[in-house]
Tab-separated table of C-alpha atoms in Angstrom:
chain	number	residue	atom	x	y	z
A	6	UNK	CA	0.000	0.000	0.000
A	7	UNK	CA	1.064	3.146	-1.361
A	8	UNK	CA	2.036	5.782	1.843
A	9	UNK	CA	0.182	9.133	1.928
A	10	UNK	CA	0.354	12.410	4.378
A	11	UNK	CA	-3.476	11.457	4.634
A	12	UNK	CA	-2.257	8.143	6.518
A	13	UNK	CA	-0.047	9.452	9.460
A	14	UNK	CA	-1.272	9.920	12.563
A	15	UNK	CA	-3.152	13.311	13.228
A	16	UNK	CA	-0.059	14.438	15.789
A	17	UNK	CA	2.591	13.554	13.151
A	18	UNK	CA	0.509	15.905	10.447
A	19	UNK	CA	-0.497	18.614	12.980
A	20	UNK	CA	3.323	18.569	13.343
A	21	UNK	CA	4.089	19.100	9.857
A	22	UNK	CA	1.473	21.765	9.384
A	23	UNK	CA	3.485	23.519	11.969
A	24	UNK	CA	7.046	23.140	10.795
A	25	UNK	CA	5.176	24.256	7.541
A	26	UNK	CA	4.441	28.318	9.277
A	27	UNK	CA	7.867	28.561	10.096
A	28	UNK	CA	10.639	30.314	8.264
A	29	UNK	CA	13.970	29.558	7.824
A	30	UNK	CA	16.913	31.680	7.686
A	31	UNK	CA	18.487	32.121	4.102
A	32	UNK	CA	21.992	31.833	4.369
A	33	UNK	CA	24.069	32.819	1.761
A	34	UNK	CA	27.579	30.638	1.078
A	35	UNK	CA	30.195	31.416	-1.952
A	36	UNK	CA	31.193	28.950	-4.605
A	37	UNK	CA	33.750	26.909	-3.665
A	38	UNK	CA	35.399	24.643	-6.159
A	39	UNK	CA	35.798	20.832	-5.106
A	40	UNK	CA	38.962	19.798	-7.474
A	41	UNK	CA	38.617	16.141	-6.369
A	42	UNK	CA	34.550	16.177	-8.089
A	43	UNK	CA	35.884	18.228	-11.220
A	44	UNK	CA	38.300	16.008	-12.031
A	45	UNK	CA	35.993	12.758	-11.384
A	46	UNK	CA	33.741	14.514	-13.539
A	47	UNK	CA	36.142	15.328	-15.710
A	48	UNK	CA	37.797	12.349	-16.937
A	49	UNK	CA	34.280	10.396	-16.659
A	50	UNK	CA	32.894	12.732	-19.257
A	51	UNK	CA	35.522	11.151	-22.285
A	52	UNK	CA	34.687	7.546	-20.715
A	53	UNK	CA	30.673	8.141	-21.034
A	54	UNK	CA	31.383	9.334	-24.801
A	55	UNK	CA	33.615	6.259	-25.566
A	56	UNK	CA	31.054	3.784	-23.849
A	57	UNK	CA	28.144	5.711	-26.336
A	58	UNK	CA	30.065	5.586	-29.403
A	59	UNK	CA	31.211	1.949	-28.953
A	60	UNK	CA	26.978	1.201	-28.313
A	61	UNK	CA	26.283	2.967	-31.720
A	62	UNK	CA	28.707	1.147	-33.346
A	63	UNK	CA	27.602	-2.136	-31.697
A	64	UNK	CA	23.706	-0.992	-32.831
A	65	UNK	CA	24.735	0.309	-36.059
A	66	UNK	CA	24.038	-2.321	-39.267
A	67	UNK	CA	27.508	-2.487	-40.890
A	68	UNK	CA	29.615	-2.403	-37.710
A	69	UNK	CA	31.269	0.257	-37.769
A	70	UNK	CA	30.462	4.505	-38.170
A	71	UNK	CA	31.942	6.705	-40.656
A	72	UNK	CA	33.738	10.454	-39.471
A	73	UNK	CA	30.413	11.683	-41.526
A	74	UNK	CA	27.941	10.232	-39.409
A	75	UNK	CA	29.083	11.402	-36.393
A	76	UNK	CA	30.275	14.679	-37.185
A	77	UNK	CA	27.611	16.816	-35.280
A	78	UNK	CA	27.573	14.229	-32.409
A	79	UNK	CA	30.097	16.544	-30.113
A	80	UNK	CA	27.524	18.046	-28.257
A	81	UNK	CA	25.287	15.161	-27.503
A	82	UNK	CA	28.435	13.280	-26.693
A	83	UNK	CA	29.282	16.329	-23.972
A	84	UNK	CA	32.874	16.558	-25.813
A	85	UNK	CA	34.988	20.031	-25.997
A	86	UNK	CA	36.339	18.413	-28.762
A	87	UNK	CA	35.431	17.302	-32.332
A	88	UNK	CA	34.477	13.600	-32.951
A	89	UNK	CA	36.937	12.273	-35.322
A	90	UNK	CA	39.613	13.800	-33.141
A	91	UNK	CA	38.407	12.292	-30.310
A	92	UNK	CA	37.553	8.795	-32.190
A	93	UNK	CA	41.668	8.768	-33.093
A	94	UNK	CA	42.590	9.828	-29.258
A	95	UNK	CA	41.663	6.366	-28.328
A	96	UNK	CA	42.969	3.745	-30.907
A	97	UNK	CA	42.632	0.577	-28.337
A	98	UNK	CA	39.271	1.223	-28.267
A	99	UNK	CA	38.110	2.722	-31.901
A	100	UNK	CA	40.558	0.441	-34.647
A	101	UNK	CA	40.264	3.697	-37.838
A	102	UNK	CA	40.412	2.024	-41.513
A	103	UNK	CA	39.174	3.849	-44.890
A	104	UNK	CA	35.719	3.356	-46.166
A	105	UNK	CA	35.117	0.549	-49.125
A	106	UNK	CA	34.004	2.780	-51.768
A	107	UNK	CA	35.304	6.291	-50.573
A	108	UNK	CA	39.024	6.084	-49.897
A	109	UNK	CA	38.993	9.134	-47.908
A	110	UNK	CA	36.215	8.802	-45.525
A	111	UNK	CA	37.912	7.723	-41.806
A	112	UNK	CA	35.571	4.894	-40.409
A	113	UNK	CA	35.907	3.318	-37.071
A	114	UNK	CA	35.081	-0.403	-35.426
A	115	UNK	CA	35.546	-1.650	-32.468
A	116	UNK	CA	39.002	-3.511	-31.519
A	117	UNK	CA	39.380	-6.733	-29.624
A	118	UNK	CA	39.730	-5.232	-26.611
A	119	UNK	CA	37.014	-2.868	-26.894
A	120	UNK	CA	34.675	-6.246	-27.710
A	121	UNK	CA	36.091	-8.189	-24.875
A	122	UNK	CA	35.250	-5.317	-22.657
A	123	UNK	CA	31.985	-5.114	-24.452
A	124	UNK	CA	30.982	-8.752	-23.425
A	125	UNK	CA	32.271	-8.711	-19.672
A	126	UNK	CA	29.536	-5.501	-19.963
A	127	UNK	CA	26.818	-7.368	-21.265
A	128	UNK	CA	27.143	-10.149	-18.469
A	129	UNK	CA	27.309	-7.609	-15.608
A	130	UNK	CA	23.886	-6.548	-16.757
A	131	UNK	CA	22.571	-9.787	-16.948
A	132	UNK	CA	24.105	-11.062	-13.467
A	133	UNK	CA	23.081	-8.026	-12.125
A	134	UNK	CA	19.438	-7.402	-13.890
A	135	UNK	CA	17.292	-7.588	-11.123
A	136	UNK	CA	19.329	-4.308	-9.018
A	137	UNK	CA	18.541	-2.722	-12.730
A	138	UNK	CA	15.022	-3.750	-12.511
A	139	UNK	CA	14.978	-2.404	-8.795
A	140	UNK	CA	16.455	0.605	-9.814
A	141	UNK	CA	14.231	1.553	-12.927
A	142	UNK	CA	11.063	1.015	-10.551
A	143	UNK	CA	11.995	3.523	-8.237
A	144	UNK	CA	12.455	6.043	-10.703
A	145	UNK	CA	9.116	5.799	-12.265
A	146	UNK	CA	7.308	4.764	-8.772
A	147	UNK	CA	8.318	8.606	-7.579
A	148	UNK	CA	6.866	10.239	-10.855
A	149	UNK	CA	3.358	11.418	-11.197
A	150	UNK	CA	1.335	8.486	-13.021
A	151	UNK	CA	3.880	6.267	-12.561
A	152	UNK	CA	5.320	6.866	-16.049
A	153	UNK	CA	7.931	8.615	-17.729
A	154	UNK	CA	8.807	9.688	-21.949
A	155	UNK	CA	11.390	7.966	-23.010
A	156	UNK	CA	13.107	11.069	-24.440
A	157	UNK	CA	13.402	11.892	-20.686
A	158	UNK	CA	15.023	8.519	-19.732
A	159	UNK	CA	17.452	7.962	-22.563
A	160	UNK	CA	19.564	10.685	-21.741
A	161	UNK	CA	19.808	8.730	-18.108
A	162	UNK	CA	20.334	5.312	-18.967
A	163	UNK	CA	24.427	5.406	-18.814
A	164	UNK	CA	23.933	7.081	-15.530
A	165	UNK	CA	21.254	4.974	-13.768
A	166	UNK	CA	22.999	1.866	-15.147
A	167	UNK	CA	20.439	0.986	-18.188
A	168	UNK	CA	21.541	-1.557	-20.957
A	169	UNK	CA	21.454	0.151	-24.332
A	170	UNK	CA	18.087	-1.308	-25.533
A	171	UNK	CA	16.510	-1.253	-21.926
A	172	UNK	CA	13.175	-0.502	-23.323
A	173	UNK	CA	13.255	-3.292	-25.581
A	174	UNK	CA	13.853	-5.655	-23.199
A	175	UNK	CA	12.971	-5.103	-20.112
A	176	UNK	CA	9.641	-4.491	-20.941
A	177	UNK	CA	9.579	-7.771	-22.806
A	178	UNK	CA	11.489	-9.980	-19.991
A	179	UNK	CA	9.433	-8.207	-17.306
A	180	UNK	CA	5.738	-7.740	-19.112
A	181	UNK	CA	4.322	-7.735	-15.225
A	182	UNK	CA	6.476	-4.524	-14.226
A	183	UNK	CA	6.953	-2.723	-17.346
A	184	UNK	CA	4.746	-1.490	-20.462
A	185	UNK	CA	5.471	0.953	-23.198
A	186	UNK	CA	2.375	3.234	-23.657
A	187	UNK	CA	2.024	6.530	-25.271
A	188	UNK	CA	0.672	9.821	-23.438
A	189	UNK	CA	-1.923	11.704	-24.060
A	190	UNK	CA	0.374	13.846	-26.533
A	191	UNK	CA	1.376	10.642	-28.509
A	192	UNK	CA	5.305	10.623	-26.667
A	193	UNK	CA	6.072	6.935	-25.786
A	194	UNK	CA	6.736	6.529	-22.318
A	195	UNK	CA	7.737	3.673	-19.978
A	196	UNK	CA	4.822	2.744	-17.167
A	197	UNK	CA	5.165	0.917	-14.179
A	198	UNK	CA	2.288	-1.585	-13.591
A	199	UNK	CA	2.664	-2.844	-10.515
A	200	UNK	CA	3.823	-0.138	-6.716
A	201	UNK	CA	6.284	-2.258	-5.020
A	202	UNK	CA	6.189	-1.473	-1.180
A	203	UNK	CA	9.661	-3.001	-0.781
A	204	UNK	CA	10.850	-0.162	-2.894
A	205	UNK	CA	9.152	2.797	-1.463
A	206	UNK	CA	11.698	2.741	0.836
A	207	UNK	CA	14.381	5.866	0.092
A	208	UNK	CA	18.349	5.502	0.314
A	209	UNK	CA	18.490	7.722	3.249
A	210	UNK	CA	15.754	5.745	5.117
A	211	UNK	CA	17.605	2.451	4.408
A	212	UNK	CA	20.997	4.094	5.814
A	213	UNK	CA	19.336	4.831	9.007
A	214	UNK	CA	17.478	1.164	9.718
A	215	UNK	CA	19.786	0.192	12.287
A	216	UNK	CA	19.910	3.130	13.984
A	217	UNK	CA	18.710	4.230	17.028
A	218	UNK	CA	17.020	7.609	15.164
A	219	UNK	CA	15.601	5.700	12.488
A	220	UNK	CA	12.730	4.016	15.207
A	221	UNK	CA	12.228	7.206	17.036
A	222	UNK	CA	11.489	8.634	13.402
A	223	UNK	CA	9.316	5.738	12.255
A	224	UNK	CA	7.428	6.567	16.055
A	225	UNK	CA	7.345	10.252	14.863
A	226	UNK	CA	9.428	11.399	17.454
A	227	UNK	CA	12.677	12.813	15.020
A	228	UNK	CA	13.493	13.457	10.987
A	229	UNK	CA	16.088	12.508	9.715
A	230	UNK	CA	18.898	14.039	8.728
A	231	UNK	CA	20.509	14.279	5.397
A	232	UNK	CA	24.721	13.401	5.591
A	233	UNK	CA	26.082	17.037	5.390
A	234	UNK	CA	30.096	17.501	4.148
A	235	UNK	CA	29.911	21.523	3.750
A	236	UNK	CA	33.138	23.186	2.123
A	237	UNK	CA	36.028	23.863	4.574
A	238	UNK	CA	35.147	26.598	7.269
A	239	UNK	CA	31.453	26.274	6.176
A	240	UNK	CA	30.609	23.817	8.464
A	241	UNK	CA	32.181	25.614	11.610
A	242	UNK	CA	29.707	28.479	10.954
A	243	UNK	CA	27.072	29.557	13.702
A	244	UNK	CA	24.687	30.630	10.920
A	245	UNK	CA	25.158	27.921	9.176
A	246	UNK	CA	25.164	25.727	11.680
A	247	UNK	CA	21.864	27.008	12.993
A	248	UNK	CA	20.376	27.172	9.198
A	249	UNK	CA	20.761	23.317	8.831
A	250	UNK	CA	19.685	22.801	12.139
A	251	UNK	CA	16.305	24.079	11.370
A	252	UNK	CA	16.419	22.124	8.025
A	253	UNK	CA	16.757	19.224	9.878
A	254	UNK	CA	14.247	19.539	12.537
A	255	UNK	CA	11.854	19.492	9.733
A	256	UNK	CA	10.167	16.413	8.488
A	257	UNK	CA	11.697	14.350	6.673
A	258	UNK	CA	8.902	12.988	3.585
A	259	UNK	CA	9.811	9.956	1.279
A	260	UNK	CA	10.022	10.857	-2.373
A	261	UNK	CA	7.351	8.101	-2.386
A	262	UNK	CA	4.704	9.560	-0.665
A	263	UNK	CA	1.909	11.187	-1.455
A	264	UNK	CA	3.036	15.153	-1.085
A	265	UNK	CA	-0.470	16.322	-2.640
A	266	UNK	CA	-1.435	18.451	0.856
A	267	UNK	CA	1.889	20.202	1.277
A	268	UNK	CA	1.958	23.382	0.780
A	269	UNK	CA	3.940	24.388	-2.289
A	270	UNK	CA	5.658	27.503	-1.027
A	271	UNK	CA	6.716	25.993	2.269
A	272	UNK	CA	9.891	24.797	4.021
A	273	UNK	CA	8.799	21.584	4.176
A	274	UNK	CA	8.113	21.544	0.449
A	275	UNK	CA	11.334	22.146	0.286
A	276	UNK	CA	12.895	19.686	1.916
A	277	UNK	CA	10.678	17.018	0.400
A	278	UNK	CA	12.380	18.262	-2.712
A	279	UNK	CA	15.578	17.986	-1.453
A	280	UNK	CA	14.526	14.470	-0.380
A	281	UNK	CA	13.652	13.709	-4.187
A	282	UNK	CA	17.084	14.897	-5.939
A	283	UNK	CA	18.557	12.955	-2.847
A	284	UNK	CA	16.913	9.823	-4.031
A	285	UNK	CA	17.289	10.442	-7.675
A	286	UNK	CA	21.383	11.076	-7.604
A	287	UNK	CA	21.430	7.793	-5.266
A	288	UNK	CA	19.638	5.331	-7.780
A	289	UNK	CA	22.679	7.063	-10.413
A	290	UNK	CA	25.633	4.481	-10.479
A	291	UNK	CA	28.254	6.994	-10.466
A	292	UNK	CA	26.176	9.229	-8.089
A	293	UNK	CA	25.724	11.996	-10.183
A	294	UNK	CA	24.685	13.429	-13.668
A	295	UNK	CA	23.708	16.396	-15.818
A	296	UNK	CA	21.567	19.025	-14.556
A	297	UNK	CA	19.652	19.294	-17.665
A	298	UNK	CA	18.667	15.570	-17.572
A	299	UNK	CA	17.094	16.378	-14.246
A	300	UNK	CA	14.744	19.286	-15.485
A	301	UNK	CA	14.104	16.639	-17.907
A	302	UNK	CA	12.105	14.905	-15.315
A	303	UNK	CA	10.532	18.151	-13.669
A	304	UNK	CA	6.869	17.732	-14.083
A	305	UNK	CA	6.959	14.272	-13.999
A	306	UNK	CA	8.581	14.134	-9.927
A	307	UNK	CA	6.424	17.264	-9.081
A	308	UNK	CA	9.061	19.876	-8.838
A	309	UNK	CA	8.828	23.828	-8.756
A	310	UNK	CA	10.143	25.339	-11.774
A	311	UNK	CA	13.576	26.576	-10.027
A	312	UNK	CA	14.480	23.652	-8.649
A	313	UNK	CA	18.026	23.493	-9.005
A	314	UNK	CA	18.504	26.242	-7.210
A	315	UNK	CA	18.521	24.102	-4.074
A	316	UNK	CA	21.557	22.424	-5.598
A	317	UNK	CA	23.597	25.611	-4.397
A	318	UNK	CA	21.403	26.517	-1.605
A	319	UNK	CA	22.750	23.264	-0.172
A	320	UNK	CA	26.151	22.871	-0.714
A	321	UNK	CA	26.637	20.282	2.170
A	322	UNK	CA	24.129	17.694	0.243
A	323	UNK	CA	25.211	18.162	-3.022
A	324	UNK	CA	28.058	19.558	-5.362
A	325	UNK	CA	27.155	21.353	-8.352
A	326	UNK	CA	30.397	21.592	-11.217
A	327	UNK	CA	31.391	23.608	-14.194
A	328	UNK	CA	34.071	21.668	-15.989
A	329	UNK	CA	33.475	20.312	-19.567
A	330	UNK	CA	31.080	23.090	-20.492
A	331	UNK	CA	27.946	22.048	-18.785
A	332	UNK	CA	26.878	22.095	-15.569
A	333	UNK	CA	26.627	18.459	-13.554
A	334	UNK	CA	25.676	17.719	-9.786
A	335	UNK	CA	26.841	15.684	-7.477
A	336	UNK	CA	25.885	13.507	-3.740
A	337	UNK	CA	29.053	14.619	-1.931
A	338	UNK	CA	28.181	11.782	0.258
A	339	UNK	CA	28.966	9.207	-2.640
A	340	UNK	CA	32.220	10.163	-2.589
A	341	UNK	CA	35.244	10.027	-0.117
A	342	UNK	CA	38.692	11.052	-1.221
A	343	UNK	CA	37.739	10.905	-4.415
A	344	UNK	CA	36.874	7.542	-4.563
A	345	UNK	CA	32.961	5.793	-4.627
A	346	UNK	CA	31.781	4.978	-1.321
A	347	UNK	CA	29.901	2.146	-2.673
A	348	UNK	CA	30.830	1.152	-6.564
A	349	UNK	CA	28.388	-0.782	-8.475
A	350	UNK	CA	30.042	-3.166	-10.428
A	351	UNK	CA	29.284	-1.124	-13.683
A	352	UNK	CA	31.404	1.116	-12.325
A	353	UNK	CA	34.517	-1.266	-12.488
A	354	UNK	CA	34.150	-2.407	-16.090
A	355	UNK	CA	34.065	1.052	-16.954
A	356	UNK	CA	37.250	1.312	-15.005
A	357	UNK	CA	38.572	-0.862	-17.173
A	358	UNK	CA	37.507	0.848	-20.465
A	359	UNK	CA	38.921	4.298	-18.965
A	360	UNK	CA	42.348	2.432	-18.311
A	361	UNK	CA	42.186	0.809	-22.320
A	362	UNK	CA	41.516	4.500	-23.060
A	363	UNK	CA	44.121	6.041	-21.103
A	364	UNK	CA	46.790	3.091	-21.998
A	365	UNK	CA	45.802	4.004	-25.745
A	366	UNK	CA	46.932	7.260	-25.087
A	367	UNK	CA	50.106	6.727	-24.079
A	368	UNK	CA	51.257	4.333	-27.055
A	369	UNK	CA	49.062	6.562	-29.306
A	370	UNK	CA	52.803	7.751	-30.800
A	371	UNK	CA	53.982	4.254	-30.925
A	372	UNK	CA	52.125	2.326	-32.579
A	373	UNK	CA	49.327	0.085	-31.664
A	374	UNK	CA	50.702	-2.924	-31.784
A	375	UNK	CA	53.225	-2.326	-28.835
A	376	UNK	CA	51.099	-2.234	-26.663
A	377	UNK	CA	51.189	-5.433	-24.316
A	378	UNK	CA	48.067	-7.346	-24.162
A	379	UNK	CA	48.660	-8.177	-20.412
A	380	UNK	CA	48.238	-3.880	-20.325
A	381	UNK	CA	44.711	-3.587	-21.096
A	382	UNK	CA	42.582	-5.761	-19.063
A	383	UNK	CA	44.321	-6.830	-16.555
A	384	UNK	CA	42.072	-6.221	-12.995
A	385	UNK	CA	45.306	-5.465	-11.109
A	386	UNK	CA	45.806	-1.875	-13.194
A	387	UNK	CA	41.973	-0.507	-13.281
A	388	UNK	CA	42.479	1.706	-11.073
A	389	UNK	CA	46.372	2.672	-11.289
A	390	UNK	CA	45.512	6.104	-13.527
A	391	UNK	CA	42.802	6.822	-10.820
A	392	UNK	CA	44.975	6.431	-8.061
A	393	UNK	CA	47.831	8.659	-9.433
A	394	UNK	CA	45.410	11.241	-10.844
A	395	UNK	CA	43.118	11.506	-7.753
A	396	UNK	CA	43.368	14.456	-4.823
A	397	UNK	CA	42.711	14.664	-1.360
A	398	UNK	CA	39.076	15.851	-1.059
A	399	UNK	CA	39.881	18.084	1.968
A	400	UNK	CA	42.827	19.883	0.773
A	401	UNK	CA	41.961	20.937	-2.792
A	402	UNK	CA	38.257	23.002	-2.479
A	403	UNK	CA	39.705	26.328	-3.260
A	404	UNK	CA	37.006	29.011	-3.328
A	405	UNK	CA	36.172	29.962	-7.159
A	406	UNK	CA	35.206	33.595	-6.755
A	407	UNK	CA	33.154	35.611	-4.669
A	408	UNK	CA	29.946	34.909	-6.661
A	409	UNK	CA	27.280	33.630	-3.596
A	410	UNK	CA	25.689	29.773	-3.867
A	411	UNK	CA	22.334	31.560	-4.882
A	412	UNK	CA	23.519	33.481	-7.847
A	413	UNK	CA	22.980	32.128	-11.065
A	414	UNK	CA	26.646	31.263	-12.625
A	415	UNK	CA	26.166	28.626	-15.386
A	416	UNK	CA	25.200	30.489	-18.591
A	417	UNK	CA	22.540	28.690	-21.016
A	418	UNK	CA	22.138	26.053	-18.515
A	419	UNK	CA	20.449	27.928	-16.064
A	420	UNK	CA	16.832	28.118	-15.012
């Protein structure tokens, strides 16, 4: 059964109508840069455009792409650079030979390593198809209807974890969860069937089941409190201090319940959207992606039009970055010395890919046939790059400028 405000105890809800009268203080922070993020974000930005272009070429009919076809692809790829450049950066992934009929026309396959790779991919998802499964439902059990276009999930499938053809077939492997129906527009969207009530259970609840707190909130005695890591000296703060104090005291609401009798200008409203974006960057793999894909999903999870805002209004929750020309956020609690807290397997084949990559690189001069086979997939070297390239979260967030967390400082991208 589905949980509603409507179903709470009349103390719990006299409560909330309460915390919903009062006012909390707006406390302005400045930007401050995380380096450690950045540079995650950074070098995961050329490893989510590899892992695309090597699924078009898997999907495409001849098996391979030509520089034409992919020549306007940079910025749906989320490249600063052109394609074909790109394409030739990585030759132990992308093996470049001239087209049959048109001598000068670069085309590009996959190598042997890049189909090894490919296949260790494809039997991650299927060993781990029913987290997938798990995952997808939770997204579309938080949206209104239960449903969601496919032009809004696409852009999140590398993110959340999705196979390539997920609508294809997981709605034909799982016919009781999944359907493919179109709106009232005509836009195809993916429905959920069936509400799960071992799902409707959020990340931050199921952090907090063996705590004390968690059964004096369930009694509606406390809220719980979202993992704060503020920016050096933010932290220390009175104001601030006192600001998240107040956040906290308020309820905390599941992005699964019903949030139909909250008032839409009030705190709590507030934090039940904080609650969502919670939720939603915890169900990503990686633990983070594009803003834009987000307000992608506005009307669907019930969100006020400036949303994102909150992003910078609570720098302790979440990290919002800059780097590759877009703007991404990030759970700073996923993260610890620039490392995942918690890596979903996923996440160490595409280690692997972002070592063939980087090992590419570096014999890119060379020749590709020195490098050593024994160099690109062995398990002992994923991370070796990572390790050399990665910083001490506490020691590099240098503040950016004197710009404060409520301005509005990403261009086109912005609300």
């Amino acid at each position: 059964m589905r949980f509603s405000v409507a179903k709470l105890s009349s103390c719990i809800y006299a409560s909330w109508c309460h915390q919903q009268l009062r006012f909390i203080a707006k406390v302005r922070l400045k930007w401050v840069k995380n380096r450690s993020l950045d540079h995650i974000i950074d070098t995961e930005t050329e490893l989510k455009a590899a892992c695309l272009l090597k699924d078009a070429i898997k999907r495409s009919s001849t098996g391979f792409l030509t520089s034409k076809s992919v020549a306007d692809w940079q910025k749906l790829l989320g490249l600063t650079v052109p394609v074909l450049r790109f394409l030739r950066r990585y030759p132990t992934l992308f093996h470049e030979f001239p087209h049959a009929r048109y001598a000068s026309l670069p085309c590009f396959k996959l190598t042997d390593a890049a189909l090894l790779l490919d296949s260790q991919e494809h039997n991650i998802h299927q060993a781990h198809q029913d987290d997938t499964v798990d995952r997808l439902c939770r997204v579309l059990m938080m949206t209104h209807g239960r449903m969601l276009p496919l032009q809004s999930l696409h852009p999140l499938k590398w993110d959340l974890g999705l196979p390539d053809d997920f609508h294809t077939t997981l709605v034909t492997k799982y016919p009781a969860y999944f359907s493919l129906v179109n709106s009232a527009n005509g836009i195809p969207c993916l429905r959920l069937l069936q509400w799960r009530d071992d799902l409707a259970v959020s990340q931050l609840q199921r952090s907090n089941q063996a705590g004390n707190e968690y059964r004096k909130f369930k009694q509606g005695q406390t809220a719980l409190a979202f993992p704060m890591n503020f920016p050096r000296g933010y932290g220390a703060q009175k104001k601030v201090k006192a600001w998240m104090d107040e956040f906290h005291k308020l309820p905390y609401i599941s992005p699964y319940e019903d949030c139909s009798r909250i008032d839409p200008n009030s705190e709590l409203m507030e934090k039940r959207v904080v609650g969502v974006l919670h939720e939603i960057l915890s169900l990503t793999i990686h633990k983070k992606t594009k803003r834009n894909y987000l307000r992608g999903l506005r009307e669907q999870l019930n969100l006020p039009h400036k949303f994102t805002r909150l992003f910078t209004r609570y720098p302790g929750i979440f990290y919002l970055s800059l780097k590759c020309k877009t703007t991404t956020v990030a759970l700073k609690e996923g993260y610890r010395r620039g490392k995942l807290v918690s890596p979903h397997p996923l996440t160490r084949i595409r280690e692997k890919y972002y070592h063939v990559m980087r090992t590419g690189l570096l014999y890119r001069n060379k020749g590709i046939n020195l490098i050593p086979p024994e160099a690109l997939l062995l398990d002992g070297q994923d991370n070796e790059t990572d390790q050399d390239d990665s910083h001490d979260e506490d020691e590099d967030e240098d503040e950016m400028h004197n710009e404060s967390w409520e301005g509005d400082n990403s261009g086109s991208d912005e609300d």
